Structure formats: structure tokens, C-alpha cells
Tab-separated table of C-alpha atoms and ligand atoms in Angstrom:
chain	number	residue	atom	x	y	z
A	19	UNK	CA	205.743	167.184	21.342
A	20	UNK	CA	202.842	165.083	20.343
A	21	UNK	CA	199.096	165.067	21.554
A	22	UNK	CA	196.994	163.023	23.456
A	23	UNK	CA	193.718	162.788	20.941
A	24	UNK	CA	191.543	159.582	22.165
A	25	UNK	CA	189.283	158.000	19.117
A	26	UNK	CA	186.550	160.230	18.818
A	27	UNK	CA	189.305	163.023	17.875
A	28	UNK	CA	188.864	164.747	21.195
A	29	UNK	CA	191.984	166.683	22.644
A	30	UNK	CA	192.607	165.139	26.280
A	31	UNK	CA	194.684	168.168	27.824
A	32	UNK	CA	193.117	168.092	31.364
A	33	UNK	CA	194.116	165.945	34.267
A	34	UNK	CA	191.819	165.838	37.475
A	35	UNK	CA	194.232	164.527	40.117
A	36	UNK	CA	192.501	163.060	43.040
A	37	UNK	CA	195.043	162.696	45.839
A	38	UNK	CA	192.337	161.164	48.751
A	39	UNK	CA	189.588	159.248	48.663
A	40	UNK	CA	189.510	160.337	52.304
A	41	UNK	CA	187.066	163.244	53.469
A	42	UNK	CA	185.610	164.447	56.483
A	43	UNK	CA	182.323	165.188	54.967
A	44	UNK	CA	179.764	162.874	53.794
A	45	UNK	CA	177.462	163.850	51.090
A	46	UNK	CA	174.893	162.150	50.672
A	47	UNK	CA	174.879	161.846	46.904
A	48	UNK	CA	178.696	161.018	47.494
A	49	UNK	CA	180.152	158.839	50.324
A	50	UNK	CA	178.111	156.940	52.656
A	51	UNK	CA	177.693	157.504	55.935
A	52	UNK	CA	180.082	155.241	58.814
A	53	UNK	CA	182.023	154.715	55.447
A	54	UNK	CA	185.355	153.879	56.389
A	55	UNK	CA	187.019	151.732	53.621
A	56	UNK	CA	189.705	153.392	51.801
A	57	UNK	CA	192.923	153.022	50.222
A	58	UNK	CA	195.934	151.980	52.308
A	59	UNK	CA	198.569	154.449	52.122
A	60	UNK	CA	201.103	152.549	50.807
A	61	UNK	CA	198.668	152.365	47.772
A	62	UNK	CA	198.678	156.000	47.655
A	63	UNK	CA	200.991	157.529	44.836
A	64	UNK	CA	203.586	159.238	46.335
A	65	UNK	CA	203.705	163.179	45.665
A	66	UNK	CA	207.148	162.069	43.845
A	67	UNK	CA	205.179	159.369	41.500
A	68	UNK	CA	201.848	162.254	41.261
A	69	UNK	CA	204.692	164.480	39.885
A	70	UNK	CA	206.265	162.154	37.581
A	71	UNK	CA	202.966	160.992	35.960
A	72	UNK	CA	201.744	164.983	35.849
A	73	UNK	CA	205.099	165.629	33.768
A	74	UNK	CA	204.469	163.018	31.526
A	75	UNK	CA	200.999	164.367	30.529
A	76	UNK	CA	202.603	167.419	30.513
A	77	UNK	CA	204.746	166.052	28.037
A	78	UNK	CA	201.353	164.864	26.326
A	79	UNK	CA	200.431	168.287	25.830
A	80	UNK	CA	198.450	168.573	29.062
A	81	UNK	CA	198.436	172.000	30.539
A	82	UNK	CA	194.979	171.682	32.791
A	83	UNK	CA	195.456	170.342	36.376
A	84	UNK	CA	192.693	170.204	39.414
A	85	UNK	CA	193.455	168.597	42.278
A	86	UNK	CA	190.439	166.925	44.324
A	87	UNK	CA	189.547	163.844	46.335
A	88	UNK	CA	187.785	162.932	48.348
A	89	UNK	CA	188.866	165.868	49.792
A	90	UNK	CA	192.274	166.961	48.951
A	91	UNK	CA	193.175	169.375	51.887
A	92	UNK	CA	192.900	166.130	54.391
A	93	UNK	CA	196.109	164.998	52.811
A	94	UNK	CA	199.014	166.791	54.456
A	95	UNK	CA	201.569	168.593	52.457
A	96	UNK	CA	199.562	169.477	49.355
A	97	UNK	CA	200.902	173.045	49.411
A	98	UNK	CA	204.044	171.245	48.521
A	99	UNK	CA	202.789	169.148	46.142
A	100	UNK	CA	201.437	172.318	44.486
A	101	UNK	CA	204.498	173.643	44.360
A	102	UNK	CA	206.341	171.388	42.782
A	103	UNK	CA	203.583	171.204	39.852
A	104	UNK	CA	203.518	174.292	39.655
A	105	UNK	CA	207.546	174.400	38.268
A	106	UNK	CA	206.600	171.437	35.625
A	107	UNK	CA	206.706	173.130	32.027
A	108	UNK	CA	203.793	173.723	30.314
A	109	UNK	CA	201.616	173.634	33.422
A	110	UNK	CA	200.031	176.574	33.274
A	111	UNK	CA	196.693	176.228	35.086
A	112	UNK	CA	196.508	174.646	38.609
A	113	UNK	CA	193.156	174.277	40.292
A	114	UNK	CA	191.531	173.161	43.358
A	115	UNK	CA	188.148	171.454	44.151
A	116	UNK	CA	187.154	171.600	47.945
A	117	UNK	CA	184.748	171.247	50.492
A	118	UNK	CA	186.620	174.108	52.363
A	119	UNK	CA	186.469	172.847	55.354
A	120	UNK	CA	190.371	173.045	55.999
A	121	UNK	CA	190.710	176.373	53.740
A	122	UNK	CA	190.896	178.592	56.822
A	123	UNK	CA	194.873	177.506	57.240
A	124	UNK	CA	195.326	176.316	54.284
A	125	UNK	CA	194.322	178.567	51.842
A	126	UNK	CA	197.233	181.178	51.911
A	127	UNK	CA	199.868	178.708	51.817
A	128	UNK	CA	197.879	177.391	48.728
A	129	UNK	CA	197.670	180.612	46.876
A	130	UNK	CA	200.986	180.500	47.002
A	131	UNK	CA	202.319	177.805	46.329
A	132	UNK	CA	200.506	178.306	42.645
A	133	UNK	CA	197.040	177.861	43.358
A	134	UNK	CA	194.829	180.380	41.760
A	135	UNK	CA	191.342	178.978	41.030
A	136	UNK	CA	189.178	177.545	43.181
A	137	UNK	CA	185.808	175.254	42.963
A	138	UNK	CA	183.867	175.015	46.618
A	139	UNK	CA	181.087	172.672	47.320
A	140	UNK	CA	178.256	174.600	48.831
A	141	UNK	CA	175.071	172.871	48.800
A	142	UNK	CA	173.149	175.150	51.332
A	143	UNK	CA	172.917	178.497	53.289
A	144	UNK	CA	171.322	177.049	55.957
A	145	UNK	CA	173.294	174.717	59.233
A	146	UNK	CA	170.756	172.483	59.310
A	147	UNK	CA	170.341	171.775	55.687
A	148	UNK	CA	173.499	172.122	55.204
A	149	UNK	CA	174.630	169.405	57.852
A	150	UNK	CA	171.881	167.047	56.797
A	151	UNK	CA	173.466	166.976	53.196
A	152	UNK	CA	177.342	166.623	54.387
A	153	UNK	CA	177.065	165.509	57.812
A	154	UNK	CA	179.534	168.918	58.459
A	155	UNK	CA	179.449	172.336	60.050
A	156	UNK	CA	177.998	175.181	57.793
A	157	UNK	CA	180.479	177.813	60.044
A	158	UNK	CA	183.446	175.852	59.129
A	159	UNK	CA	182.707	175.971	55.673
A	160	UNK	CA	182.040	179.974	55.326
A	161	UNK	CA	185.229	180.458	56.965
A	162	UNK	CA	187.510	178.874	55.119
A	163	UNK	CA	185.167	180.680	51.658
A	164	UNK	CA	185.854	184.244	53.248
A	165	UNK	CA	189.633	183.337	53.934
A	166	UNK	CA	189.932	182.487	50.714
A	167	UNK	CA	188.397	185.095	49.168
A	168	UNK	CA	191.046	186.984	51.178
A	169	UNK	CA	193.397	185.519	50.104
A	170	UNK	CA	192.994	186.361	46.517
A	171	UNK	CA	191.597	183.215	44.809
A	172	UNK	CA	189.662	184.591	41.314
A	173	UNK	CA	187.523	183.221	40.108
A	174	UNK	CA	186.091	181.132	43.427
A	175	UNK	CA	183.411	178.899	41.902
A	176	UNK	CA	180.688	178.119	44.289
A	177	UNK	CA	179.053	174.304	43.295
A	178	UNK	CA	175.858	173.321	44.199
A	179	UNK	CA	174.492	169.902	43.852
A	180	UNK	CA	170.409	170.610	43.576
A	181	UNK	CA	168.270	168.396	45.039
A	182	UNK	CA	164.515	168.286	45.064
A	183	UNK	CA	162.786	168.929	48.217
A	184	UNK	CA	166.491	169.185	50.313
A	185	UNK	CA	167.789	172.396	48.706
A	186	UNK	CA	166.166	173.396	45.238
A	187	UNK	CA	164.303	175.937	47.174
A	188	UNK	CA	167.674	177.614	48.283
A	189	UNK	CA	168.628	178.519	44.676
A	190	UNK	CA	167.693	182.344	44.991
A	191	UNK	CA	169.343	182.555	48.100
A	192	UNK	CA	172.958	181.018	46.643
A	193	UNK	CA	172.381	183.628	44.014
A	194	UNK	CA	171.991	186.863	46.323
A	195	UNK	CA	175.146	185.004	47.928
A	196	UNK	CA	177.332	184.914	45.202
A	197	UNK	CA	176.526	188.068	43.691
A	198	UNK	CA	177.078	189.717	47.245
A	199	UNK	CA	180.801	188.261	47.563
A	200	UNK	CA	181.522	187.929	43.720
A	201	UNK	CA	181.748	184.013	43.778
A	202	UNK	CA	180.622	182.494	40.518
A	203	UNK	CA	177.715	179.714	41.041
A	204	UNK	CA	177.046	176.361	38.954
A	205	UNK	CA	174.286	174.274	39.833
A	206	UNK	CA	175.063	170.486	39.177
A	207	UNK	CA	172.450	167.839	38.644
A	208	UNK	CA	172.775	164.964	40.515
A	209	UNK	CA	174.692	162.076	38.856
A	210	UNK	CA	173.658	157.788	39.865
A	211	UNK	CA	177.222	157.623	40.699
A	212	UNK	CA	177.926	154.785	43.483
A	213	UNK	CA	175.241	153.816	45.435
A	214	UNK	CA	175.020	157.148	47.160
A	215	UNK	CA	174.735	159.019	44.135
A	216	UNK	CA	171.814	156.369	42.722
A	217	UNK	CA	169.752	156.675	46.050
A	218	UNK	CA	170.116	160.729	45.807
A	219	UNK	CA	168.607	160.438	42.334
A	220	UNK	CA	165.675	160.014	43.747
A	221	UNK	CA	165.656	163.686	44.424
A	222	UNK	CA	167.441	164.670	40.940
A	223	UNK	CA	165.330	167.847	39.834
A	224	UNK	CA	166.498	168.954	35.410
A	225	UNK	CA	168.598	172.271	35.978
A	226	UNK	CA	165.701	173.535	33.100
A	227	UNK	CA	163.579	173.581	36.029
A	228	UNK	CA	165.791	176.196	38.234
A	229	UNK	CA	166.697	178.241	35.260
A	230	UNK	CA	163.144	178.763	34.707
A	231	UNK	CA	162.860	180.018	37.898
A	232	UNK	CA	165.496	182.053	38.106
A	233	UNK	CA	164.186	184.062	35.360
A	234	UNK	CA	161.303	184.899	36.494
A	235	UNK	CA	163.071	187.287	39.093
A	236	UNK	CA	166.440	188.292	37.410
A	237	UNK	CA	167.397	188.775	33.605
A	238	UNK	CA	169.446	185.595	32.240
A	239	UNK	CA	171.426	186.738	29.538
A	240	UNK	CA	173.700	184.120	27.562
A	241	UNK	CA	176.731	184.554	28.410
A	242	UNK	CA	180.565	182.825	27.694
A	243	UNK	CA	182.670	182.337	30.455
A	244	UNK	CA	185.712	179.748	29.539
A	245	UNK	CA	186.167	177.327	31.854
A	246	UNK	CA	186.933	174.721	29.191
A	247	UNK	CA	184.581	172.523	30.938
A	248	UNK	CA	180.817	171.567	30.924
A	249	UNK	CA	179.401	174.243	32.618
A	250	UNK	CA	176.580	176.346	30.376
A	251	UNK	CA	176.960	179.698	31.648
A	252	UNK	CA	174.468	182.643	32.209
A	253	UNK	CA	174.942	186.440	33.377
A	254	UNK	CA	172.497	187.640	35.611
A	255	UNK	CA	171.222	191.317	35.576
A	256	UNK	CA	173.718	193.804	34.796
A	257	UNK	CA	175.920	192.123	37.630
A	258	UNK	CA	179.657	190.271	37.654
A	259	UNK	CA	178.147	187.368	38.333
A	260	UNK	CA	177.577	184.338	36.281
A	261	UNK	CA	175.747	181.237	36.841
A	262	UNK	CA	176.692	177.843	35.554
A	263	UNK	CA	174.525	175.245	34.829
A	264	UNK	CA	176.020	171.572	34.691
A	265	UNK	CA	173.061	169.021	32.948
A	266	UNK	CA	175.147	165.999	32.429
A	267	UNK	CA	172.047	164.015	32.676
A	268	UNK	CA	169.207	166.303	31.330
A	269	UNK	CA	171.388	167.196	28.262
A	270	UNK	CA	175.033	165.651	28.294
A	271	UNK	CA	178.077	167.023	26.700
A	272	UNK	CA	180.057	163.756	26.085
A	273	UNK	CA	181.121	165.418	22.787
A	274	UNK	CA	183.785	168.269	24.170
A	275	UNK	CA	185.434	166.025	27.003
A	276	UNK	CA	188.834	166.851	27.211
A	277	UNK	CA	189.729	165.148	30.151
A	278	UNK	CA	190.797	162.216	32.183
A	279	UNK	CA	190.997	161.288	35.644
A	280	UNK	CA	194.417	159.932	38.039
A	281	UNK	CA	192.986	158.272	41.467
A	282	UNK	CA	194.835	158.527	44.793
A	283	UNK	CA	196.149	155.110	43.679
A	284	UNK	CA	197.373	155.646	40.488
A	285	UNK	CA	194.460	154.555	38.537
A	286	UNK	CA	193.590	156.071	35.406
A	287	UNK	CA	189.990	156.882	34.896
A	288	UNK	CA	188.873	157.733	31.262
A	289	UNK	CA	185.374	158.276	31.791
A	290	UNK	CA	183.080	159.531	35.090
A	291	UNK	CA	180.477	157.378	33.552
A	292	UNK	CA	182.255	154.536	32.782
A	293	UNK	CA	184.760	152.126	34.600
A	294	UNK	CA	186.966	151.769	31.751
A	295	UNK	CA	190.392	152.033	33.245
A	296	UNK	CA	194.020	152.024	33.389
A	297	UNK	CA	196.771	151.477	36.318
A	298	UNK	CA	199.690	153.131	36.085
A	299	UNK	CA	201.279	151.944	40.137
A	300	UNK	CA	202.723	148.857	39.166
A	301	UNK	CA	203.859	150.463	36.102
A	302	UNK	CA	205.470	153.191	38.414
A	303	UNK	CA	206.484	150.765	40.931
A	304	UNK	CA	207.973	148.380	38.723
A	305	UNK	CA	210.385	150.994	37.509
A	306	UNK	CA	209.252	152.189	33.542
A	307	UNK	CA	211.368	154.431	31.951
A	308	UNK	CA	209.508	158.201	30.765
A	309	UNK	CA	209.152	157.223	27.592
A	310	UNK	CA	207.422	153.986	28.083
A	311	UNK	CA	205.432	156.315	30.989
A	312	UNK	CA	204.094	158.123	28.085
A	313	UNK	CA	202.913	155.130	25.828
A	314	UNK	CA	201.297	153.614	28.229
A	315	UNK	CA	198.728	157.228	29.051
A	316	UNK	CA	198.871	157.156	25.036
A	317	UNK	CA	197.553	153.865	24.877
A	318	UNK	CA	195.249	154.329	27.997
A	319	UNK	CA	193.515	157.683	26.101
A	320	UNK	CA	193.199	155.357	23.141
A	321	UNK	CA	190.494	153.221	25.497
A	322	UNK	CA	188.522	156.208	26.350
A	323	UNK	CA	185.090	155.763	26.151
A	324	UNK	CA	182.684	157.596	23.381
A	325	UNK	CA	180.138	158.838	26.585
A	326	UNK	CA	178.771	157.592	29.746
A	327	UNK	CA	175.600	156.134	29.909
A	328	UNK	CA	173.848	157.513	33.079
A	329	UNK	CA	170.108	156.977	31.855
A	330	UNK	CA	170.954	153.544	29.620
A	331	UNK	CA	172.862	152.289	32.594
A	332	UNK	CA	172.425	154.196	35.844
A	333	UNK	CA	173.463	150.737	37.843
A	334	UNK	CA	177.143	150.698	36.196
A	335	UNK	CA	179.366	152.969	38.198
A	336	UNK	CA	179.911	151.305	41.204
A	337	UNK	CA	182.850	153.525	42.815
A	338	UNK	CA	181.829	156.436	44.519
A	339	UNK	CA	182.765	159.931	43.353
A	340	UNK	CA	185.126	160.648	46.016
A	341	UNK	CA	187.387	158.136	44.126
A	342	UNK	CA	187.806	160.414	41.287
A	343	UNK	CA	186.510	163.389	42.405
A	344	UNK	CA	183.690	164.453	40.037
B	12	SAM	N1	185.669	167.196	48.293
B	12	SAM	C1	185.755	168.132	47.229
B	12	SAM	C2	184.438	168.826	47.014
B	12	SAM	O1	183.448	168.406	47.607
B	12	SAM	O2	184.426	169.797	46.263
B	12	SAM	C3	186.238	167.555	45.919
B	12	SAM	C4	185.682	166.203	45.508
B	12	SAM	S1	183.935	166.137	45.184
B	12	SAM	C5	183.750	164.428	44.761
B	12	SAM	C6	183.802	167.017	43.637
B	12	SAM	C7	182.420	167.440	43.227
B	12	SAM	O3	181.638	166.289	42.950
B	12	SAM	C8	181.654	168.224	44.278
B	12	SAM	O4	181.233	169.455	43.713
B	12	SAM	C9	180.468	167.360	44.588
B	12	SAM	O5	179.343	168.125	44.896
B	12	SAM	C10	180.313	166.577	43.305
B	12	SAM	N2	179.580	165.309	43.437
B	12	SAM	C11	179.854	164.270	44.246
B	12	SAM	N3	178.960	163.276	44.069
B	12	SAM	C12	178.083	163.709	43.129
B	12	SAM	C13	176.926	163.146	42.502
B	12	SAM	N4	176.489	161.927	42.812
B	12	SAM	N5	176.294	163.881	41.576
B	12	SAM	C14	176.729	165.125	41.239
B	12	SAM	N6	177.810	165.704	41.788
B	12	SAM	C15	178.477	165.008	42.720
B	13	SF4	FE1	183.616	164.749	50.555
B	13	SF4	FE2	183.461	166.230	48.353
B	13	SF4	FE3	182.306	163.795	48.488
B	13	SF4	FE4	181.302	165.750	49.923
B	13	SF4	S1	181.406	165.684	47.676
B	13	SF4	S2	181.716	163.656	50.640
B	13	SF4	S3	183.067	166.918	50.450
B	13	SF4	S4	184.444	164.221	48.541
């Protein structure tokens, strides 16, 4: 079986799948509000075509799967989907990004279907805060964490977008939070992302800033948790929990990427930073064989960008993140 290793000699063996660029949130730094202009369905990938491209990388040597969005759990049947990943060989780690607002239902059929770690967008504690960041319902949101957490999810990764002045002062409070229910927390720095994420720049606040704080009440300690991702993780106190810190502006970390993105429409993203690019619907649609499936993601990893350039060029992503879900 051969590799996928783009040009800078980096391993590609992760696949974020985003299966919506739907959601019934809107985050500020994200989607505007009243924003209502997304894919048709017929452009959607089927869960048939998802399937078929996921074996391929799997094929590739790609063993790493999250699904997101948008938000995923607004497209019906992902359960299924799940399950049917979940039999690919050499799959061996399904995930799931979500704003949890559907995870009351949805997260036992989930956990079984193959479903075993989980990343939850939690900007704030507090209703109002919390609905003047996503437009939602705070309630909604801790319901579908706790039923999950029943459910058996481990680890369940709380993310936390920081934003100066809107919920940097809430950092403490996600801590006591996490530690109580044994979530893991990253903090995220806000990324000029679409227009939405450029205007919430504005309130971007260096993760330095909160760790510095943080340590003045609890005892950081340096700590390795593998996630095989960006995330720069501490251990606080003597406690389980661990805290996260994603900088990809203050301090980026361009050099590890191992990982490409598939949008709802079949588009393959090789950089959040960047809209280098490759479709793979017509490709689908116009009836490739496998092997030609898997020279064409070969060739497409061979485009992948060095880095993104979010300080040289904060004006070049134009798609929003719910396109290809962070
Ligand atoms: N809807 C799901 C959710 O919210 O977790 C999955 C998709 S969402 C696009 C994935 C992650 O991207 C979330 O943690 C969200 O906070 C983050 N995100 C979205 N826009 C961002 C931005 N401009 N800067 C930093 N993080 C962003
Ligand atoms: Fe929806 Fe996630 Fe974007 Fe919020 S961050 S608007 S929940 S896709």
C-alpha cells in the first residue's frame, strides 16, 4: 500500500469529512447571520460516494476520520454513514466535531455505530453570552454534553473559541467545568476565516495571554496528550484534566499538518488557510475507476500548500469555516 506524503515530506493520514455546510447555529466568527446560501443537495456527495472516496484514502494509508460541517448531526442518517466507515479497513479512528445541539437523540445511536471521540463547541457558560456568540440555546447544548457523556464518549473535548471582551473572562469558569465532568478543554484563537471570522478578529486575544492567567491560580504542568493534531497541551493541578491550547495565529504549526479536508460537495481542501483545491464530484460522477480515484487524491496531496498565511494574507480565505469545518 503506498502513502500519501505531499512535498514538504509530510504524512497526510487524516481526513476531516464535512458532510453540511448547513447548521442551526451561527457563530459569529463562523457563519453569518440570515445566511442562507448553501449547497443544493444534489451537489451533496452521497453517503455511497463519502464512502467510496473514504476507502480510497484508506487505501492511501489514511486511518484518521472526523466528521463535521457545518454541523454534521443536521444531516439525517449519519449514524449510518458511521457505520458503514466504520467497517472500511484500516479505519481505525472515527471522530465527531459538534455543536451538540442534536446530541441528546443522537448521541447513543452514534456511539454505536463507531463513534468514540468527540470535539464540542462551547464558547460560554453563560445563556446570554452564549446565545449572543451562536445565536442558540445554552440548555440545548448542555444536554446533549451530559447525554453524551452518558453515553460513554472518552475523551469529550470541550472547544472554545476566545474572544476578547465576549468570553476571555469565562476561561476559569470552562476550567472548573471541565475538570468537574472530566471533559478535556482547548482554547482556539480566532482565525480571519470568511468574512465572519475577519470581523471577529477584531476581538482575537494570543492564547499566551490566558495561559498566563491561568497560572496564576492553578499549576500548568507540560503535559503530552496525543491527539495527533495542533493542540499544545497542559495538565492542570494534580487533576485528569488537560487543557489544550490551539495558536494557529500567535505561533502556527504548518510544519506537522497531516491532514486534508473533503467538503459536503466533494471538494478537496488541502489547506484551512489556503484555497488551493481539488474536486473530486465530477470525477465521481463521471464514473472513474478506484485506481484512477486514488491518483487523482495522490496528485491533489501533491498541490498541498507549504502553510497558510493568516497574518501575510488575512483577506484570502473567502469561504467560511462551516465549508470545511475547521
Ligand atoms: N458545527 C461543529 C462545531 O461547531 O463544532 C463543527 C464545525 S465548526 C466549523 C468546527 C470548529 O471550528 C468549531 O470548534 C468552531 O468553534 C471552529 N471555528 C469556526 N470558525 C472559526 C474561526 N473563525 N476561528 C477559529 N475557530 C473557528
Ligand atoms: Fe455552526 Fe459550528 Fe459554525 Fe458554529 S462553528 S456556526 S456550530 S458550523
Amino acid at each position: 500500500m503506498s502513502e500519501l506524503v505531499d512535498p514538504f515530506g509530510r504524512k497526510i493520514h487524516y481526513l476531516r469529512l464535512s458532510v453540511t455546510d448547513r447548521c442551526d447555529l451561527r457563530c459569529q466568527y463562523c457563519m453569518p447571520e440570515g445566511f442562507s446560501d448553501f449547497e443544493e443537495p444534489e451537489d451533496w456527495l452521497s453517503f455511497e460516494e463519502i464512502t467510496r472516496v473514504v476507502r480510497a484514502f484508506a487505501e492511501l494509508g489514511t486511518h484518521r476520520i472526523r466528521i463535521t460541517g457545518g454541523e454534521p448531526l443536521v444531516r439525517k442518517g449519519i449514524p449510518e454513514l458511521v457505520e458503514g466507515l466504520a467497517a472500511l479497513p484500516g479505519i481505525d479512528d472515527l471522530s465527531l466535531s459538534t455543536n451538540a445541539t442534536r446530541l441528546r437523540k443522537l448521541a447513543g445511536p452514534l456511539h454505536a455505530a463507531g463513534i468514540r471521540r468527540l470535539n464540542v463547541s462551547l464558547d460560554s457558560l453563560d445563556p446570554d453570552t452564549y446565545r449572543r456568540i451562536t445565536k442558540g440555546r445554552l440548555d440545548k447544548v448542555l444536554d446533549g454534553l451530559m447525554a453524551a457523556k452518558a453515553a460513554g464518549f472518552a475523551p469529550i473535548k470541550i472547544n472554545m473559541v476566545v474572544m476578547k471582551g465576549i468570553n476571555d473572562h469565562e476561561a476559569e469558569a470552562m476550567v472548573e467545568f471541565c475538570m468537574e465532568h472530566g471533559f478535556t478543554l482547548r482554547f482556539i484563537e480566532t482565525m480571519p476565516v470568511g468574512d465572519t471570522g475577519r470581523e471577529a478578529s477584531a476581538q482575537y486575544i494570543g492564547l499566551d495571554v490566558i495561559r498566563a492567567r491561568l497560572a496564576e491560580r492553578y499549576t500548568l504542568t507540560d503535559g503530552h496528550l496525543s491527539g495527533g493534531g495542533p493542540a499544545r497541551y497542559v495538565r492542570v493541578n494534580d487533576s485528569p484534566l488537560h487543557i489544550g491550547f490551539i495558536t494557529p495565529m500567535s505561533q502556527h504549526f504548518c510544519d506537522t499538518c497531516n491532514r486534508v479536508r473533503l467538503s459536503a460537495d466533494g471538494t478537496l481542501y488541502l489547506c484551512l488557510g489556503q484555497d488551493d483545491h481539488y474536486a473530486l464530484r465530477p470525477l465521481l460522477r463521471a464514473g472513474i475507476g478506484d485506481a484512477e480515484l486514488r491518483e487523482h487524491i495522490a496528485h491533489a496531496i501533491s498541490l498541498k500548500p507549504e502553510r497558510h498565511e493568516f497574518r501575510e494574507a488575512p483577506g484570502k480565505v473567502v469561504r467560511f469555516m462551516s465549508m470545511t469545518g475547521g
